[in-house]
mmCIF file of C-alpha atoms in Angstrom:
data_model
loop_
_atom_site.group_PDB
_atom_site.id
_atom_site.type_symbol
_atom_site.label_atom_id
_atom_site.label_comp_id
_atom_site.label_asym_id
_atom_site.label_seq_id
_atom_site.Cartn_x
_atom_site.Cartn_y
_atom_site.Cartn_z
ATOM 1 C CA MET A 1 100.248 42.836 71.432
ATOM 2 C CA PHE A 2 99.766 43.177 75.196
ATOM 3 C CA PHE A 3 97.296 40.973 77.082
ATOM 4 C CA GLY A 4 95.379 42.156 80.130
ATOM 5 C CA ASN A 5 92.194 41.288 81.975
ATOM 6 C CA SER A 6 89.538 43.643 80.659
ATOM 7 C CA GLY A 7 88.554 46.324 78.194
ATOM 8 C CA ALA A 8 89.314 49.076 80.677
ATOM 9 C CA GLU A 9 92.805 47.699 81.159
ATOM 10 C CA ALA A 10 93.272 47.476 77.398
ATOM 11 C CA ASN A 11 92.265 51.117 77.031
ATOM 12 C CA GLU A 12 94.619 52.095 79.850
ATOM 13 C CA GLY A 13 97.371 50.523 77.755
ATOM 14 C CA ALA A 14 96.297 52.496 74.701
ATOM 15 C CA PHE A 15 96.222 55.669 76.815
ATOM 16 C CA LYS A 16 99.822 55.019 77.851
ATOM 17 C CA VAL A 17 100.866 54.398 74.242
ATOM 18 C CA ALA A 18 99.401 57.804 73.370
ATOM 19 C CA ARG A 19 101.206 59.465 76.284
ATOM 20 C CA ARG A 20 104.508 58.048 75.015
ATOM 21 C CA THR A 21 104.261 60.221 71.888
ATOM 22 C CA GLY A 22 105.158 63.182 74.087
ATOM 23 C CA ARG A 23 102.190 65.167 72.835
ATOM 24 C CA PRO A 24 99.743 66.570 75.409
ATOM 25 C CA THR A 25 96.278 66.115 73.874
ATOM 26 C CA ILE A 26 94.157 63.020 73.323
ATOM 27 C CA LEU A 27 90.933 63.387 71.348
ATOM 28 C CA ALA A 28 87.834 61.282 72.025
ATOM 29 C CA LEU A 29 84.184 61.564 71.015
ATOM 30 C CA GLU A 30 81.101 62.706 72.846
ATOM 31 C CA GLY A 31 78.998 59.662 73.685
ATOM 32 C CA GLY A 32 82.041 57.405 73.862
ATOM 33 C CA PHE A 33 82.583 54.822 76.579
ATOM 34 C CA HIS A 34 86.028 53.334 77.191
ATOM 35 C CA GLY A 35 85.969 51.971 80.735
ATOM 36 C CA ARG A 36 85.831 52.909 84.408
ATOM 37 C CA THR A 37 89.479 52.971 85.490
ATOM 38 C CA LEU A 38 90.865 56.495 85.653
ATOM 39 C CA GLY A 39 92.618 56.729 82.283
ATOM 40 C CA ALA A 40 89.784 54.986 80.462
ATOM 41 C CA LEU A 41 87.285 57.111 82.373
ATOM 42 C CA ALA A 42 89.030 60.268 81.199
ATOM 43 C CA LEU A 43 88.337 59.113 77.628
ATOM 44 C CA THR A 44 84.712 58.305 78.490
ATOM 45 C CA HIS A 45 82.295 61.159 77.929
ATOM 46 C CA LYS A 46 79.210 60.430 80.065
ATOM 47 C CA PRO A 47 79.176 62.872 83.019
ATOM 48 C CA ALA A 48 77.437 60.398 85.356
ATOM 49 C CA TYR A 49 80.445 58.088 85.070
ATOM 50 C CA ARG A 50 83.081 60.845 85.247
ATOM 51 C CA GLU A 51 81.958 63.402 87.779
ATOM 52 C CA PRO A 52 82.162 61.322 90.996
ATOM 53 C CA PHE A 53 85.878 60.722 90.344
ATOM 54 C CA GLU A 54 87.120 64.051 89.066
ATOM 55 C CA PRO A 55 89.730 65.396 88.669
ATOM 56 C CA LEU A 56 90.602 62.778 86.057
ATOM 57 C CA PRO A 57 93.844 62.542 84.057
ATOM 58 C CA GLY A 58 94.018 65.680 81.947
ATOM 59 C CA GLY A 59 94.626 66.439 78.316
ATOM 60 C CA VAL A 60 91.514 64.727 76.923
ATOM 61 C CA VAL A 61 89.273 66.758 74.596
ATOM 62 C CA HIS A 62 85.868 65.417 73.545
ATOM 63 C CA LEU A 63 84.690 66.255 70.038
ATOM 64 C CA PRO A 64 81.055 66.237 68.856
ATOM 65 C CA PHE A 65 80.080 62.789 67.571
ATOM 66 C CA GLY A 66 80.385 62.426 63.805
ATOM 67 C CA ASP A 67 81.288 66.077 63.216
ATOM 68 C CA LEU A 68 83.927 66.167 60.481
ATOM 69 C CA GLY A 69 84.374 69.912 60.759
ATOM 70 C CA ALA A 70 85.261 69.620 64.452
ATOM 71 C CA LEU A 71 87.636 66.748 63.686
ATOM 72 C CA GLU A 72 89.437 68.756 61.025
ATOM 73 C CA ALA A 73 89.679 71.797 63.294
ATOM 74 C CA ALA A 74 91.302 69.659 66.000
ATOM 75 C CA LEU A 75 93.825 67.962 63.711
ATOM 76 C CA VAL A 76 94.738 70.414 60.964
ATOM 77 C CA GLY A 77 97.519 72.981 61.323
ATOM 78 C CA ASP A 78 99.052 73.990 64.628
ATOM 79 C CA ALA A 79 96.309 72.303 66.666
ATOM 80 C CA GLY A 80 97.143 68.918 65.189
ATOM 81 C CA GLN A 81 100.775 69.136 66.226
ATOM 82 C CA HIS A 82 99.696 68.814 69.867
ATOM 83 C CA VAL A 83 97.464 65.756 69.366
ATOM 84 C CA ALA A 84 98.840 62.410 70.494
ATOM 85 C CA ALA A 85 95.875 60.272 69.439
ATOM 86 C CA LEU A 86 92.245 60.124 68.442
ATOM 87 C CA VAL A 87 90.297 57.386 70.267
ATOM 88 C CA VAL A 88 87.000 56.238 68.715
ATOM 89 C CA GLU A 89 84.523 53.369 68.628
ATOM 90 C CA ALA A 90 83.328 52.329 65.159
ATOM 91 C CA VAL A 91 79.921 51.803 66.780
ATOM 92 C CA GLN A 92 79.253 53.545 70.083
ATOM 93 C CA GLY A 93 77.608 51.033 72.401
ATOM 94 C CA GLU A 94 76.922 53.017 75.576
ATOM 95 C CA GLY A 95 76.324 56.079 73.409
ATOM 96 C CA GLY A 96 73.100 54.562 72.077
ATOM 97 C CA VAL A 97 74.397 52.032 69.504
ATOM 98 C CA ARG A 98 75.509 54.727 67.066
ATOM 99 C CA PRO A 99 77.681 53.729 64.087
ATOM 100 C CA LEU A 100 80.113 56.380 62.930
ATOM 101 C CA PRO A 101 78.759 58.233 59.876
ATOM 102 C CA PRO A 102 79.988 56.991 56.480
ATOM 103 C CA GLY A 103 83.373 58.450 55.656
ATOM 104 C CA TYR A 104 84.181 59.607 59.190
ATOM 105 C CA LEU A 105 86.669 56.893 60.100
ATOM 106 C CA ALA A 106 88.405 57.163 56.721
ATOM 107 C CA ALA A 107 88.729 60.917 57.253
ATOM 108 C CA ALA A 108 90.018 60.284 60.777
ATOM 109 C CA ARG A 109 92.715 57.993 59.378
ATOM 110 C CA ARG A 110 93.772 60.584 56.810
ATOM 111 C CA LEU A 111 93.804 63.478 59.271
ATOM 112 C CA THR A 112 95.634 61.675 62.073
ATOM 113 C CA THR A 113 98.283 60.457 59.646
ATOM 114 C CA ALA A 114 98.814 63.973 58.314
ATOM 115 C CA ALA A 115 99.085 65.344 61.867
ATOM 116 C CA GLY A 116 101.445 62.598 63.031
ATOM 117 C CA ALA A 117 98.859 61.435 65.594
ATOM 118 C CA LEU A 118 97.754 57.901 66.383
ATOM 119 C CA LEU A 119 94.353 56.480 65.446
ATOM 120 C CA VAL A 120 93.101 54.241 68.263
ATOM 121 C CA VAL A 121 89.950 52.168 67.645
ATOM 122 C CA ASP A 122 88.221 50.750 70.704
ATOM 123 C CA GLU A 123 86.790 47.388 69.618
ATOM 124 C CA VAL A 124 86.128 46.156 73.154
ATOM 125 C CA GLN A 125 82.398 45.881 72.513
ATOM 126 C CA THR A 126 82.357 45.607 68.720
ATOM 127 C CA GLY A 127 85.295 43.278 68.078
ATOM 128 C CA VAL A 128 85.543 39.516 67.539
ATOM 129 C CA GLY A 129 82.374 39.081 65.515
ATOM 130 C CA ARG A 130 79.855 41.195 67.397
ATOM 131 C CA THR A 131 78.987 43.298 64.335
ATOM 132 C CA GLY A 132 79.196 40.418 61.872
ATOM 133 C CA ALA A 133 82.846 41.157 61.048
ATOM 134 C CA TRP A 134 85.954 40.279 63.013
ATOM 135 C CA PHE A 135 86.428 44.001 63.640
ATOM 136 C CA ALA A 136 83.928 46.774 62.987
ATOM 137 C CA HIS A 137 86.575 49.166 61.662
ATOM 138 C CA THR A 138 87.454 46.911 58.732
ATOM 139 C CA ARG A 139 84.192 47.862 57.012
ATOM 140 C CA HIS A 140 85.556 51.402 56.785
ATOM 141 C CA GLY A 141 88.679 50.326 54.897
ATOM 142 C CA VAL A 142 91.151 51.712 57.431
ATOM 143 C CA VAL A 143 94.085 50.302 59.395
ATOM 144 C CA PRO A 144 94.358 51.915 62.859
ATOM 145 C CA ASP A 145 97.575 52.303 64.804
ATOM 146 C CA VAL A 146 96.088 50.720 67.926
ATOM 147 C CA VAL A 147 93.100 48.414 68.475
ATOM 148 C CA THR A 148 91.777 47.446 71.905
ATOM 149 C CA LEU A 149 89.869 44.212 72.537
ATOM 150 C CA ALA A 150 88.123 42.352 75.363
ATOM 151 C CA LYS A 151 84.547 41.071 75.977
ATOM 152 C CA GLY A 152 83.974 38.615 73.105
ATOM 153 C CA LEU A 153 87.632 37.673 72.845
ATOM 154 C CA GLY A 154 87.406 35.213 75.741
ATOM 155 C CA GLY A 155 83.872 33.939 75.279
ATOM 156 C CA GLY A 156 83.043 34.877 78.879
ATOM 157 C CA VAL A 157 86.528 34.400 80.385
ATOM 158 C CA PRO A 158 88.303 37.652 81.386
ATOM 159 C CA ILE A 159 90.846 38.806 78.815
ATOM 160 C CA GLY A 160 91.742 42.083 77.161
ATOM 161 C CA ALA A 161 94.319 43.042 74.565
ATOM 162 C CA VAL A 162 96.069 46.088 73.154
ATOM 163 C CA VAL A 163 97.108 45.460 69.560
ATOM 164 C CA THR A 164 99.507 47.867 67.882
ATOM 165 C CA LEU A 165 99.761 47.886 64.097
ATOM 166 C CA GLY A 166 102.741 49.278 62.253
ATOM 167 C CA GLU A 167 106.230 50.146 63.385
ATOM 168 C CA ARG A 168 105.548 53.498 65.046
ATOM 169 C CA ALA A 169 102.857 52.486 67.543
ATOM 170 C CA SER A 170 104.568 49.178 68.255
ATOM 171 C CA THR A 171 107.764 50.836 69.466
ATOM 172 C CA LEU A 172 106.251 53.489 71.752
ATOM 173 C CA LEU A 173 105.677 51.373 74.862
ATOM 174 C CA GLY A 174 108.789 49.607 76.069
ATOM 175 C CA ALA A 175 109.448 46.671 78.361
ATOM 176 C CA GLY A 176 108.473 47.402 81.949
ATOM 177 C CA GLN A 177 106.288 50.388 81.097
ATOM 178 C CA HIS A 178 103.034 48.458 81.385
ATOM 179 C CA GLY A 179 102.092 45.262 83.154
ATOM 180 C CA SER A 180 99.306 43.011 84.398
ATOM 181 C CA THR A 181 99.404 40.340 87.104
ATOM 182 C CA PHE A 182 97.164 37.927 85.198
ATOM 183 C CA GLY A 183 97.632 39.237 81.660
ATOM 184 C CA GLY A 184 98.097 36.459 79.144
ATOM 185 C CA ASN A 185 97.471 33.724 81.710
ATOM 186 C CA PRO A 186 97.116 30.196 80.242
ATOM 187 C CA VAL A 187 93.415 29.736 81.061
ATOM 188 C CA SER A 188 92.319 32.991 79.449
ATOM 189 C CA ALA A 189 94.606 32.477 76.466
ATOM 190 C CA ALA A 190 93.184 28.978 75.910
ATOM 191 C CA ALA A 191 89.650 30.349 76.165
ATOM 192 C CA ALA A 192 90.429 33.048 73.599
ATOM 193 C CA LEU A 193 91.902 30.520 71.170
ATOM 194 C CA ALA A 194 88.863 28.267 71.604
ATOM 195 C CA THR A 195 86.526 31.223 71.042
ATOM 196 C CA LEU A 196 88.260 32.237 67.826
ATOM 197 C CA HIS A 197 88.191 28.609 66.660
ATOM 198 C CA VAL A 198 84.444 28.232 67.258
ATOM 199 C CA ILE A 199 83.594 31.542 65.560
ATOM 200 C CA GLU A 200 85.537 30.455 62.486
ATOM 201 C CA ARG A 201 84.430 26.794 62.523
ATOM 202 C CA ASP A 202 80.736 27.560 62.931
ATOM 203 C CA ASP A 203 80.714 30.577 60.582
ATOM 204 C CA LEU A 204 79.360 32.814 63.323
ATOM 205 C CA LEU A 205 80.244 36.007 61.476
ATOM 206 C CA ARG A 206 77.711 35.074 58.833
ATOM 207 C CA GLN A 207 75.224 33.986 61.478
ATOM 208 C CA ALA A 208 75.564 37.267 63.370
ATOM 209 C CA THR A 209 75.001 39.183 60.141
ATOM 210 C CA GLU A 210 71.975 37.165 59.056
ATOM 211 C CA VAL A 211 70.284 36.878 62.457
ATOM 212 C CA GLY A 212 70.959 40.556 63.135
ATOM 213 C CA ALA A 213 69.284 41.527 59.866
ATOM 214 C CA HIS A 214 66.379 39.218 60.768
ATOM 215 C CA LEU A 215 65.994 41.012 64.105
ATOM 216 C CA VAL A 216 66.019 44.423 62.441
ATOM 217 C CA ARG A 217 63.326 43.383 59.963
ATOM 218 C CA GLY A 218 61.295 41.774 62.715
ATOM 219 C CA VAL A 219 61.383 44.731 65.113
ATOM 220 C CA GLU A 220 60.634 47.267 62.396
ATOM 221 C CA GLY A 221 57.957 44.963 60.966
ATOM 222 C CA LEU A 222 56.023 45.017 64.239
ATOM 223 C CA GLY A 223 54.696 48.420 63.325
ATOM 224 C CA HIS A 224 54.532 49.268 67.014
ATOM 225 C CA PRO A 225 53.952 52.979 67.651
ATOM 226 C CA LEU A 226 56.710 53.044 70.273
ATOM 227 C CA VAL A 227 59.402 51.878 67.808
ATOM 228 C CA GLN A 228 60.973 54.676 65.801
ATOM 229 C CA GLY A 229 63.634 52.468 64.232
ATOM 230 C CA VAL A 230 66.575 50.117 64.756
ATOM 231 C CA ARG A 231 70.248 50.888 64.205
ATOM 232 C CA GLY A 232 73.535 49.072 64.609
ATOM 233 C CA GLU A 233 75.433 46.248 62.935
ATOM 234 C CA GLY A 234 75.260 42.471 63.247
ATOM 235 C CA LEU A 235 74.174 41.510 66.746
ATOM 236 C CA LEU A 236 74.810 44.922 68.276
ATOM 237 C CA LEU A 237 71.504 46.707 67.810
ATOM 238 C CA GLY A 238 69.682 49.630 69.359
ATOM 239 C CA ILE A 239 65.912 49.979 69.314
ATOM 240 C CA GLN A 240 65.090 53.678 69.166
ATOM 241 C CA ALA A 241 61.853 54.436 70.982
ATOM 242 C CA THR A 242 59.596 57.410 70.383
ATOM 243 C CA ARG A 243 59.410 58.096 74.127
ATOM 244 C CA PRO A 244 61.902 57.848 77.042
ATOM 245 C CA VAL A 245 60.654 54.456 78.267
ATOM 246 C CA ALA A 246 63.716 52.268 77.631
ATOM 247 C CA ALA A 247 64.127 51.397 81.315
ATOM 248 C CA GLN A 248 60.505 50.241 81.573
ATOM 249 C CA VAL A 249 60.845 48.132 78.412
ATOM 250 C CA VAL A 250 63.924 46.435 79.866
ATOM 251 C CA VAL A 251 62.105 45.558 83.105
ATOM 252 C CA ALA A 252 59.071 44.193 81.253
ATOM 253 C CA ALA A 253 61.267 42.128 78.930
ATOM 254 C CA LEU A 254 63.266 40.703 81.830
ATOM 255 C CA GLU A 255 60.056 39.538 83.488
ATOM 256 C CA ALA A 256 59.344 37.645 80.260
ATOM 257 C CA GLY A 257 62.812 36.071 80.264
ATOM 258 C CA VAL A 258 64.642 38.372 77.846
ATOM 259 C CA VAL A 259 67.785 40.324 78.828
ATOM 260 C CA MET A 260 68.325 43.755 77.280
ATOM 261 C CA ASN A 261 69.571 47.034 78.674
ATOM 262 C CA ALA A 262 68.794 50.716 78.368
ATOM 263 C CA VAL A 263 71.758 52.757 77.097
ATOM 264 C CA ALA A 264 69.761 55.969 76.742
ATOM 265 C CA PRO A 265 66.290 57.028 77.873
ATOM 266 C CA GLU A 266 64.956 56.233 74.396
ATOM 267 C CA VAL A 267 67.318 53.398 73.354
ATOM 268 C CA VAL A 268 67.254 49.704 74.269
ATOM 269 C CA ARG A 269 70.407 47.773 73.359
ATOM 270 C CA LEU A 270 70.423 44.184 72.093
ATOM 271 C CA ALA A 271 73.708 42.261 72.315
ATOM 272 C CA PRO A 272 72.771 38.557 72.259
ATOM 273 C CA PRO A 273 75.334 35.753 71.879
ATOM 274 C CA LEU A 274 76.734 35.143 68.403
ATOM 275 C CA VAL A 275 75.191 31.644 68.529
ATOM 276 C CA LEU A 276 71.667 33.134 68.601
ATOM 277 C CA THR A 277 69.471 31.242 66.128
ATOM 278 C CA HIS A 278 66.619 32.487 63.968
ATOM 279 C CA GLN A 279 64.221 30.542 66.182
ATOM 280 C CA GLN A 280 65.510 32.222 69.323
ATOM 281 C CA ALA A 281 65.309 35.591 67.588
ATOM 282 C CA ASP A 282 61.667 34.855 66.787
ATOM 283 C CA GLU A 283 61.033 34.035 70.444
ATOM 284 C CA PHE A 284 62.343 37.478 71.323
ATOM 285 C CA LEU A 285 60.210 39.114 68.638
ATOM 286 C CA ALA A 286 57.154 37.398 70.123
ATOM 287 C CA VAL A 287 57.936 38.851 73.568
ATOM 288 C CA LEU A 288 58.858 42.381 72.501
ATOM 289 C CA PRO A 289 55.352 43.732 71.685
ATOM 290 C CA HIS A 290 54.143 42.820 75.174
ATOM 291 C CA ALA A 291 57.173 44.520 76.764
ATOM 292 C CA LEU A 292 56.520 47.633 74.697
ATOM 293 C CA ASP A 293 52.845 47.625 75.638
ATOM 294 C CA VAL A 294 53.584 47.206 79.350
ATOM 295 C CA ALA A 295 56.103 50.051 79.244
ATOM 296 C CA THR A 296 53.528 52.435 77.827
ATOM 297 C CA ALA A 297 50.466 51.208 79.703
ATOM 298 C CA PRO A 298 48.737 53.912 81.784
ATOM 299 C CA THR A 299 48.868 53.517 85.556
ATOM 300 C CA ASP A 300 46.099 54.269 88.015
ATOM 301 C CA GLY A 301 48.412 56.375 90.141
ATOM 302 C CA ARG A 302 48.192 54.166 93.186
ATOM 303 C CA ASP A 303 51.327 53.200 95.093
ATOM 304 C CA ASP A 304 50.702 49.474 95.673
#
């Protein structure tokens, strides 16, 4: 385990672990987001994030999201012998809150093992209880070679971590090959320990699961014509709209005291604290119809 300051720094560490295999290609998925430092940005797919800083570190190939055929083509036979690692999120956050299709991560584990490549799971957004499990990948029954963490690990205090599992990944990066000025500092480490303690003591994995399911039922139960559906896990949810008005919904909700964000023109992301109660969820559900109505209300065309 290596401690750093952020998710981007954790993914830089994972990038360097992959480079140490000596193989030239790293696979990532379309729609993925892994950070804004240069190595992490090379793994990130969104052109708006990448293009201002190109050329980025090379050797990264982005595969279509959830496409098993493309994954097999990249990892089977001669192609697979050049692959250092596959980097994925179990649930893409910036990509529109998209869980990997059933069976994809298990297939990824099988194919990377057969090719001698590493499986790296980015749990920066999904880890430490966000999805109602300690780690989102555990629901898929796989053990990755590398897991990256940050965000929820410190409960608001900056900390990131690269966790290697198994002998091979753990021996690739040697002493002096990666570093961080404030990595593993006592304040952040104490905050992370306290966060883990509170999640376990207060059964927040169960709470995230139950309150998340309550939110899904509540949003879908509104019957609002703008809501096409809700996807995600635990307290990482995306409201899929029928029109590209996510930005307007976010502004209207903020004016009513609710913080959300638009991760796609038609998708609003919810990522409330794990301590969110049913009552607080109901307060949100009472505000949401108004925000949806305001976002779709006709304007008179005047520039006031």
